[in-house]
C-alpha cells in the first residue's frame, strides 16, 4: 500500500501490474475495436442493401478515388476484418481480458493475480497485435480477405486475391500474438483461481462468473496452442515455401481441422463468461439463490469437454468421410443437453423471484432469450443433411450472431453495466440504460431474425452483390429493411457510449454495494484500493444467499459472520518457491 | 514475487504457485506439438510418394544423438538430486554437463540438416522436407531455449542462489528439460523409425 503513492503515472496507468488497471485497459481497447468492427458492418450492410451505390460521407472519405463506391475487392476484406476484429479484438478481450482481469482476484478474495507481471505482459503482447492488424488496413493490397477462418488455398496463394498478399501475412502475425496473450492470460487465471482463493472460498462457493472464466481459461490453454501451430504452418507456407496447405501435395483440409479444433472451443471461450455473468446478475436481480448451482457448474464443464469433440460440424461439405461427419453430428447435438440445463436453471431462478428490471438485468434476460434462439438454430445446422443446404448461407450468419451478438454481446452489456460502479465508483444511468437496451434488443432482432429467412432462400454469405443471381433479386427489399435496422442499432450505441462516459465523470456516487449483492467485490470500496483487501476476508457461504431466512435483509454477503457459522478450516501457509521470479 | 505471498492458504500443499503454472505451460506446449505432429501424421498417411527414410536419413547418427539427449536428462536428474542433498559443487557440475550435452545434441542436429540440404532435401520440394524441417526445427528451437536457461541456471548456481530447501528454479529447469526430451522420443520414433 505504501509504495502506491510513489509509483509514477506510467507505472500506475500504462505499465501497471494491478489487475484492475489491466482489466480497464482491455475494456477501453476493446470498446475502440467494437467501434471499428461496427463501422465495417455498416459498410457491408450498406453494400448489401444498395450494391455499388455511392456511399454518403464515409464513402468519400474511404473510397474517394473510386467515385465514393465500395471497390469489389474490398468487400471480402470487410467480411474478414469484421469477423476477426469482433471475435479476437472485442468479444474475447472484453470478456476474458476486461471482466476476467477485473473480477477474478476481487471475487475470490485475493490481492492480485498469481503473476502480476505476466498479466502486464499478456496485455502488452496484445498491443503489437493491435498495431499489426490495424497496419494491414494501410498496405497497398489491403487487409486479409480470406474470411476470419482464412481457409486455404485462398489464404496461401498470393495472387488469388489482393488480400492474400501482405495483408494475410500481417493477419497471421497478429493472430499469433493474440494467441500468445490468450495462453499466458489463461495460465494466470487458472493458477490464480486454484491457488489464491480466500479461506473458506471452496470451489463450490465460487460465483458462476468465476467458474465460467475458469473453464474458459482451461479451454484457452488447451485449444489455442493448436491454432498457434496452424498459424505457424500457414506463415511458413507463405514465407519460406513449405507445402503444408499448398494445392497439389499439401493438405487443404488439414487447415480446417486445425483451425476448427481451436475455433469451436473458441465459441465457448466467447460465450461461457457471458453465461457466468448472466447467472450472477439474474440471481442478484431476482433476489433469489441461483437455481441448481452445481448442475450449472457441471453443465459448463460438460459444454467445455464436449466442445473439443465437435469441430468437424463446420466441415460437413469439405469432403470429409461421412461416417466421421455422423460422429461430429451426434456429439454436437449432445451439447444441447447441458445448454438446456443452463437455460432451465435460469428460468428456475427467475420463477417466483422478486424481479428488479434494472438495465443489467434486462440485458441478462436478453442474453438468455437470444441464446435460446442461437442454440436452437445451431441444432439445425448440426444435422448434416440440413447443413448441406444451409452451409455458407445467411442462416449461418444469423446463427453466429444470435450466439455472439445476442448471447455474448448482451452478456457484455449486462456485465459492464453491472460492474461499472465497482470499476469506476459511479453509477450509470438506469433510465438511459433501459432505452439503450430496448432499442438494441428490438433492432438486433430486426436485423438478425430475417437472416434465417435469407438462409432458407439460399442467399450465400460473403458475396458483395447477391442480386447478380436472379433468384435472389426478390431479397433486396428485406436486406434494405435489415440495413435500416442496423442504422438504428448503430445510433443506439451512442446512447450507451454517452451514458458510459458521462457517468464516468458525473454519475451518482455508487458506494460499496449498490445492488446489494453477496460476492466479495461488493465488500470493498468502489473502486477498490490497490491490492484490494487490506485483510483477506473469510468466506462462510456460497454467493447466492438472497432472501435468506437467517437474516432480515434480503441478502447475505459471503464473508458475513453469523453466530453458529462454522469457521473454515485453516490450511497451512503456501510454500513459496525461490524461482518465483514473477 | 508472486501474489502467493499474500494468499491465506494453499489448496495444493507442496506445489508452489509457479510450479503449478509451469505445468499448465507444459500442457499447452504438449498441445502445440500435438498440432504439429497431427499435421505430420496426416500428410504422411495421404502422401503418395513418401521417401524411404531409412535410406534418406542417417539413422545411426541420430540414434546416437538421441542417446546423448537421454543422458542429458539423467544428468539433469542428478543436478536436482544434488541440490536436494545440499551439494552445491555437484549441482554446478551436473548442470554444466546437461548444458554441454544439450549443445552437442543441437550441433549434431545442425550437421544432419547441413548434410540433408546438401543432398537436395529442402522445405519446399516435397511435403517430407516441409514436415521434417518444421518438426525437428521446432524441437531444436525448444532445446536451444532450454540451453539458454540452463546457462542462466548455472550462473545462478555459481551465485549461490539455490539451497537445499529453496531450489524451485532447478526443479522447473528439470521439468522443461525432461519435457523436451520426451517430445524428441516421440519425434524420433515417428520420423525416423516408423
Ligand atoms: Cu463449432
Coordinates of C-alpha atoms and ligand atoms in Angstrom, one line a residue, chain A residues 260 263-268 307 310-314 332 335 399-400, ligand 1:
Chain A
X260 CA -11.7 -25.6 -36.0
X263 CA -12.2 -22.3 -33.1
X264 CA -15.1 -24.4 -32.0
X265 CA -13.8 -24.3 -28.4
X266 CA -13.3 -20.6 -29.0
X267 CA -17.0 -20.3 -29.5
X268 CA -17.3 -21.3 -25.8
X307 CA -16.7 -28.7 -27.2
X310 CA -17.4 -31.3 -32.3
X311 CA -15.1 -29.3 -34.6
X312 CA -16.0 -31.3 -37.7
X313 CA -19.5 -29.9 -37.8
X314 CA -18.0 -27.0 -39.6
X332 CA -22.7 -31.6 -31.4
X335 CA -24.3 -30.1 -26.4
X399 CA -26.9 -18.3 -36.1
X400 CA -23.5 -17.0 -35.2
Ligands
LIG1 CU1 -18.5 -25.2 -34.0

